[in-house]
CSV table of C-alpha atoms in Angstrom, one decimal:
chain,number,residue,atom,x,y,z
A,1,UNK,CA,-3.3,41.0,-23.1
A,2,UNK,CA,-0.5,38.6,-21.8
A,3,UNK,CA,-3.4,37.4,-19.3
A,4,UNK,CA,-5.6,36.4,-21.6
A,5,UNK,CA,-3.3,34.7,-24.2
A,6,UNK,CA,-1.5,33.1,-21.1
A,7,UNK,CA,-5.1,31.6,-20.1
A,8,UNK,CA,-6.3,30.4,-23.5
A,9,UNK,CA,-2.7,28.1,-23.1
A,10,UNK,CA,-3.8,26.9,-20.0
A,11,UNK,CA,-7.4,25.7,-21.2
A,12,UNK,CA,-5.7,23.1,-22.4
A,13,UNK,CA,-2.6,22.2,-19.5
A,14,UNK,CA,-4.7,21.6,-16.7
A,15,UNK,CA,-5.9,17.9,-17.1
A,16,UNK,CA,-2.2,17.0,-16.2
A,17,UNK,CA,-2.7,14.9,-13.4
A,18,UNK,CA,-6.5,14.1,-13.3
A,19,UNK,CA,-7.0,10.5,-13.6
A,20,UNK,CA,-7.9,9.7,-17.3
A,21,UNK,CA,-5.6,7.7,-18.6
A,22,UNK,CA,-8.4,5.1,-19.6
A,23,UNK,CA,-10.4,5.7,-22.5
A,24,UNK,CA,-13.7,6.1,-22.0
A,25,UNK,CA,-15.2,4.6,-24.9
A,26,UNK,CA,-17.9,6.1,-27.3
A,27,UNK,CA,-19.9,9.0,-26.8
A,28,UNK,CA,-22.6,9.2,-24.6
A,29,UNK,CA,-26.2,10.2,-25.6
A,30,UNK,CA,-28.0,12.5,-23.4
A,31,UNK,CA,-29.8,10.1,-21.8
A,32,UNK,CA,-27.3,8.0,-21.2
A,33,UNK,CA,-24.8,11.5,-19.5
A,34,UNK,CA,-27.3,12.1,-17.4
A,35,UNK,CA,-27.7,8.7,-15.8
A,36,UNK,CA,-24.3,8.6,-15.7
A,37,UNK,CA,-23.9,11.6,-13.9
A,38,UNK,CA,-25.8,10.5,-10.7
A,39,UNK,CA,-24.6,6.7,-10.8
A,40,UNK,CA,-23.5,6.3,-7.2
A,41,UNK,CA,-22.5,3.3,-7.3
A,42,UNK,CA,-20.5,3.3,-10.3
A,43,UNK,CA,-17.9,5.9,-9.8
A,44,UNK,CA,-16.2,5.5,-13.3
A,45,UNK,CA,-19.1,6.3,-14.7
A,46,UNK,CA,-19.8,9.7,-13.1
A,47,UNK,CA,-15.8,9.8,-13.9
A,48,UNK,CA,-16.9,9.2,-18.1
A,49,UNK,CA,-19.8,12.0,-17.5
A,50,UNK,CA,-17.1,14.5,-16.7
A,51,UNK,CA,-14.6,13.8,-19.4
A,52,UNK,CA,-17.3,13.8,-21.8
A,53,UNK,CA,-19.2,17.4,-20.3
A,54,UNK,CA,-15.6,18.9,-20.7
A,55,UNK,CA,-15.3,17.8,-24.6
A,56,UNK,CA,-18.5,19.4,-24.9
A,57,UNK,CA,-17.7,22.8,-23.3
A,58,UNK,CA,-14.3,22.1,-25.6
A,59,UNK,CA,-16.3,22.0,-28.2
A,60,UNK,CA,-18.9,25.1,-27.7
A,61,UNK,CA,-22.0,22.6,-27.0
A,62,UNK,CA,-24.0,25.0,-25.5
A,63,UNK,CA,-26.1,22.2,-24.4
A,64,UNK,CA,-24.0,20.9,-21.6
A,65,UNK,CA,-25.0,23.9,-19.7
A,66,UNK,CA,-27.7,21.6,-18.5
A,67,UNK,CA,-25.1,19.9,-16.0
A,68,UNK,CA,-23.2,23.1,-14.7
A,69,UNK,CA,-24.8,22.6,-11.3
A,70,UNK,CA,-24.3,18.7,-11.6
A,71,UNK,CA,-20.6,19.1,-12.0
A,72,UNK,CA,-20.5,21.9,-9.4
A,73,UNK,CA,-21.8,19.5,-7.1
A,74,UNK,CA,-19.5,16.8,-8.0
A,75,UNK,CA,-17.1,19.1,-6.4
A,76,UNK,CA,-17.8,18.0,-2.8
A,77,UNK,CA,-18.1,14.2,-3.5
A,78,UNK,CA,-17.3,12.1,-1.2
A,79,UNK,CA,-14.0,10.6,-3.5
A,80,UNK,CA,-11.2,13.1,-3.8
A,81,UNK,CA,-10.9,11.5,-7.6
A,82,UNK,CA,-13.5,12.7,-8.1
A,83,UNK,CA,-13.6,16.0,-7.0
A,84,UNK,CA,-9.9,16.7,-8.3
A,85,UNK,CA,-11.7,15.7,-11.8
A,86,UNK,CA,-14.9,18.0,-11.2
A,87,UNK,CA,-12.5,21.0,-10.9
A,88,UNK,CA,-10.2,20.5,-13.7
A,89,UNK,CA,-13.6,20.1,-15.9
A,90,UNK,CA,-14.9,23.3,-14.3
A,91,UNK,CA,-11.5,25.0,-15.8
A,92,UNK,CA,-13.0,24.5,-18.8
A,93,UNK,CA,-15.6,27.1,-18.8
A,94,UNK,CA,-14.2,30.6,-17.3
A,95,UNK,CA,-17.2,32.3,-17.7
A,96,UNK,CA,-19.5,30.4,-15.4
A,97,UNK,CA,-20.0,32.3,-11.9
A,98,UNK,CA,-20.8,29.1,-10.7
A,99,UNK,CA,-17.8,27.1,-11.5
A,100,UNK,CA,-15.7,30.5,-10.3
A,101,UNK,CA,-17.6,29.7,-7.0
A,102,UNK,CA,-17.5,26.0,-6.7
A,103,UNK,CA,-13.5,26.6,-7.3
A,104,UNK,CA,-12.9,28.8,-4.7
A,105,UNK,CA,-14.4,26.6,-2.0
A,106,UNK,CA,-12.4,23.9,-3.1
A,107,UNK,CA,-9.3,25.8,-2.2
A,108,UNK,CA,-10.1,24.9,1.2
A,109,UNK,CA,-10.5,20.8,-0.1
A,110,UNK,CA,-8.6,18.2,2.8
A,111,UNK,CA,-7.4,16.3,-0.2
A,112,UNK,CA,-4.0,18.0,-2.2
A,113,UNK,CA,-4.7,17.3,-5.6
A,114,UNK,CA,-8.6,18.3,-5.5
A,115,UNK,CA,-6.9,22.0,-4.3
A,116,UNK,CA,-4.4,22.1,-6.3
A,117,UNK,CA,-6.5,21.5,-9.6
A,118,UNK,CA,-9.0,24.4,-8.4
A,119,UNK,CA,-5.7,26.3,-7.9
A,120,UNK,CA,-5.1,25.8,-12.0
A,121,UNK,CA,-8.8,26.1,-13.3
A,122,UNK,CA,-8.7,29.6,-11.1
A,123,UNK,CA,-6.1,30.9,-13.5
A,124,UNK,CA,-8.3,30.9,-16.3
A,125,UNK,CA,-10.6,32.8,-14.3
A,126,UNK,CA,-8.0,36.0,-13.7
A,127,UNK,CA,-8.4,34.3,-10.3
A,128,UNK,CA,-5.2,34.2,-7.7
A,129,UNK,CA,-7.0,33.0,-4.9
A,130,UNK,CA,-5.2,29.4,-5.4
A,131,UNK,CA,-1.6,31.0,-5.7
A,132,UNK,CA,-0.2,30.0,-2.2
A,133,UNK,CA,-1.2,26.4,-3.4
A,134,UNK,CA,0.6,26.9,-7.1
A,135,UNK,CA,4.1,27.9,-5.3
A,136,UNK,CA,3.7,24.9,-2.7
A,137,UNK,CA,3.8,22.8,-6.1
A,138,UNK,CA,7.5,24.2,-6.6
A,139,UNK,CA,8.4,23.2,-2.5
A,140,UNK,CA,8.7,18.9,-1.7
A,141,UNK,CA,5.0,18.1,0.1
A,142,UNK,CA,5.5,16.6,3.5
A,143,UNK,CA,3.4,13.7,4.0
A,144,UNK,CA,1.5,12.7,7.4
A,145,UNK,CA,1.4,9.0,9.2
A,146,UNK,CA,-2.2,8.2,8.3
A,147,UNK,CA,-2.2,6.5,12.0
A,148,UNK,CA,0.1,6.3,15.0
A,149,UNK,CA,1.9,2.8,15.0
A,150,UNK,CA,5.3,1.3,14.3
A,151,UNK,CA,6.6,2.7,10.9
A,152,UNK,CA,7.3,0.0,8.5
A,153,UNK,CA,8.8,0.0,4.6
A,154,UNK,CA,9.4,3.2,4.9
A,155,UNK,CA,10.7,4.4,0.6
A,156,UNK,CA,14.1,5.7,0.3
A,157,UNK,CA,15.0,9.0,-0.9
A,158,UNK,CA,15.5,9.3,-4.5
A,159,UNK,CA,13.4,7.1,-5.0
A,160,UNK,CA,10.5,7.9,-8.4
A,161,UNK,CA,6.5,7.1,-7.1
A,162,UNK,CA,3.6,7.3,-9.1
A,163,UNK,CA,0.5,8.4,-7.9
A,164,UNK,CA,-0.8,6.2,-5.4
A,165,UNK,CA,2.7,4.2,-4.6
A,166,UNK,CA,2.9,2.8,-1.4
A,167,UNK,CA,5.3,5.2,0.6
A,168,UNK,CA,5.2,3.6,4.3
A,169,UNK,CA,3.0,1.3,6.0
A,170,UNK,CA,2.1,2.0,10.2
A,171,UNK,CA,1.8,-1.0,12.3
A,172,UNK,CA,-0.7,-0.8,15.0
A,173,UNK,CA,-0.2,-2.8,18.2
A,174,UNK,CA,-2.4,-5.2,17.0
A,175,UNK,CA,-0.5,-5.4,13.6
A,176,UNK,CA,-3.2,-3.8,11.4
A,177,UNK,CA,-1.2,-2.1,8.8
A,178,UNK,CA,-2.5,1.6,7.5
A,179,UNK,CA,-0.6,2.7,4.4
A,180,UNK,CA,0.7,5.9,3.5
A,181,UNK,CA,0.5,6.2,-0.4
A,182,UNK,CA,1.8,9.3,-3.0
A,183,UNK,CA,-1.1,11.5,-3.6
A,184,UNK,CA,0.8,12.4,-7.3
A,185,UNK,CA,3.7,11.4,-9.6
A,186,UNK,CA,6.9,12.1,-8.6
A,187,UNK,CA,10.2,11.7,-6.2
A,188,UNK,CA,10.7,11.1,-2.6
A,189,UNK,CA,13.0,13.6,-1.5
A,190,UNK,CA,13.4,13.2,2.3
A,191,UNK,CA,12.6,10.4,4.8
A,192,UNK,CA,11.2,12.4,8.2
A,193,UNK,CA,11.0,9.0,10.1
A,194,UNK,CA,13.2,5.5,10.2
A,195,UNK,CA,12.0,2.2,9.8
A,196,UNK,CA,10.5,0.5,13.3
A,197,UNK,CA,10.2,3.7,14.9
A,198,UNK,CA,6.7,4.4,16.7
A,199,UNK,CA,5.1,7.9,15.3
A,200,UNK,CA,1.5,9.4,16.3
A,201,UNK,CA,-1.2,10.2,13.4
A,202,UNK,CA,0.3,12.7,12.1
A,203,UNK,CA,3.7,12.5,12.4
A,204,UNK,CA,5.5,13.6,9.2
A,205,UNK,CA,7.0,10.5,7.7
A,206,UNK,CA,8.3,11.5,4.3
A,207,UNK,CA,8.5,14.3,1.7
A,208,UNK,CA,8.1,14.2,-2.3
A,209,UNK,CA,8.8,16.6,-5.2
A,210,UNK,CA,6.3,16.9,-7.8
A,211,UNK,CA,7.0,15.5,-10.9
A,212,UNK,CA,8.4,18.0,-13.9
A,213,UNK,CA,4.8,18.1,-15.3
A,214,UNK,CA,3.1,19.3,-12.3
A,215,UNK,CA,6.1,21.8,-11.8
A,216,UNK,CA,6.0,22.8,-15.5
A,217,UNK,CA,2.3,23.6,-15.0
A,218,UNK,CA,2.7,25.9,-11.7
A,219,UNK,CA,5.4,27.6,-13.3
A,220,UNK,CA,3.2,28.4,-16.2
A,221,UNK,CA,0.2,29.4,-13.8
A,222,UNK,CA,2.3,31.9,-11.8
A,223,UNK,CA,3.7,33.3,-15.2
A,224,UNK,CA,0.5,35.1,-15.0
A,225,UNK,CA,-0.5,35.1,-11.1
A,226,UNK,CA,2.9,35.3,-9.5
A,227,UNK,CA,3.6,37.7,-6.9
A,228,UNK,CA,6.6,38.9,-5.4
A,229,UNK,CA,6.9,36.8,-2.9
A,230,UNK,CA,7.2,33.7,-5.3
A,231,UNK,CA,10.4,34.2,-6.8
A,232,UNK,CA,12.7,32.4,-4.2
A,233,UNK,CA,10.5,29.2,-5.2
A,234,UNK,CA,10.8,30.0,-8.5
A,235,UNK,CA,14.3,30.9,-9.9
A,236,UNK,CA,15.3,28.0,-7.7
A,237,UNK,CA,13.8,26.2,-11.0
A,238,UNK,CA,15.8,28.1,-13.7
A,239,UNK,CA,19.3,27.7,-11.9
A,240,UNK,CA,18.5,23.9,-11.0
A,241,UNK,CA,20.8,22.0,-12.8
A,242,UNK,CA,20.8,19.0,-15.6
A,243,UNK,CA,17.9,16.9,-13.3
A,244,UNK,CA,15.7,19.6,-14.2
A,245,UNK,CA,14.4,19.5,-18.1
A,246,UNK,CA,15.4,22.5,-20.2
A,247,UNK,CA,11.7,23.4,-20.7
A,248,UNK,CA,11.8,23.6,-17.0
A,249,UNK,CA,14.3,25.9,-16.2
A,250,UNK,CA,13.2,28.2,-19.5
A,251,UNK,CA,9.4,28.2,-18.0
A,252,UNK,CA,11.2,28.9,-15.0
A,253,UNK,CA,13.1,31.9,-15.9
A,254,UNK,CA,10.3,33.4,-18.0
A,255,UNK,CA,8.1,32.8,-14.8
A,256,UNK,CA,10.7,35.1,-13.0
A,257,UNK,CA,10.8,37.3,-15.3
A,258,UNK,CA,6.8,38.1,-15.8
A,259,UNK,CA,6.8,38.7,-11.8
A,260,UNK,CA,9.5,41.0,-11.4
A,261,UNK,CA,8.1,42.7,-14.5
A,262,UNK,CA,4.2,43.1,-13.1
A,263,UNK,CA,5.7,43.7,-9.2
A,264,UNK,CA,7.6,46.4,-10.9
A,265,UNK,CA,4.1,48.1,-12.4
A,266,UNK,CA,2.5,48.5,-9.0
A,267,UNK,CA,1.9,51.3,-7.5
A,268,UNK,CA,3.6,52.0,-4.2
A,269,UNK,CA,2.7,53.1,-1.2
């Protein structure tokens, strides 16, 4: 019963970090989704055809069954936007065997943000295939040099990014620049390089924490997924101190307690 209240909440947390700031103006006719949804060359529109197909499942609109497999498909486009947007609409509707597929491939996505939303729309499916992701919310992510070079602008730690902040550039030897930017909102919490010195593709350069809403959400996910396992990762959360938000550190502790309660229901061996 606590499962099921637990994913009604979360039908409506998961859009946290999908890009849709922007409004997409009026609604769209059928005609007009459908074009949308295979515009290639016009990625914001195939962006509107997703907000829209998720009002509709919102909404009931039995109609908008029409695009399951569309958005499904969306789910291995070529721009990680994208995708990360096609999971959090397939979220929406927890009944659909082919959403609960399309989700569980996208576990294994290259991009962090397309997993980690198919992590949080498998919740509402009872689904803890995406845990491992929800807990590495809750650890700093450590960021690769997208190309072996000279480091260069290397961001302090402490330092708050938004999504898509420029975190390091990587000098080549002919002085073509590649740039390392934040996949999502947050902090930089460690430097794991210096300023001039030469690192291979690869290389980690830099760490950063999640913001409070990204944590907020995991926490809330593994409320009703979390194993054992989890609780270092989380009850670091409830004892953090004033830099954590006491909605935070409540979720966390709450968190905590649903594990310990459900690990304690197992059976044994």
């Amino acid at each position: 019963m606590i499962l099921l209240a637990g994913l009604g909440l979360l039908s409506v947390a998961l859009p946290f970090w999908v890009w849709r700031e922007t409004w997409f103006g009026r609604p769209l006719a059928d005609s007009e989704l459908e074009r949308y949804f295979y515009d290639a060359g016009k990625p914001r529109h195939i962006q509107q055809a997703l907000s829209q197909a998720a009002d509709r499942i919102v909404r009931g609109d039995p109609e908008v069954g029409r695009w399951y497999r569309r958005i499904a498909e969306l789910g291995r486009h070529a721009d990680p936007r994208i995708r990360a947007m096609a999971a959090w609409v397939m979220g929406q509707d927890n009944r659909s065997p082919e959403f609960h597929r399309a989700l569980r491939t996208m576990l294994g996505d290259p991009d962090v943000m397309v997993r980690r939303n198919a992590a949080l729309a498998l919740v509402r499916f009872a689904d803890a295939g995406g845990r491992p992701e929800l807990v590495a919310i809750l650890e700093p992510y450590r960021l690769p040099a997208p190309a072996g070079g000279i480091v260069a602008q290397l961001v302090r730690p402490g330092r708050e990014v938004g999504a898509g902040a420029l975190l390091a550039g990587v000098a080549d030897a002919s002085g073509r620049v590649a740039e390392l930017r934040a996949p999502f909102a947050g902090w930089v919490d460690e430097q794991l390089a210096a300023d001039g010195q030469r690192v291979r593709a690869g290389d980690p350069l830099v760490s950063v924490i999640p913001d409070v809403k990204q944590v907020w959400e995991s926490l809330r996910a593994l409320y009703l997924v979390g194993a054992a396992e989890d609780l270092p990762a989380v009850e670091r959360y409830a004892a953090a101190g004033g830099a954590v938000p006491p909605a935070v550190r409540r979720q966390a502790a709450l968190t905590a307690r649903a594990i310990r309660t459900r690990s304690e229901r197992l059976p044994t061996r």
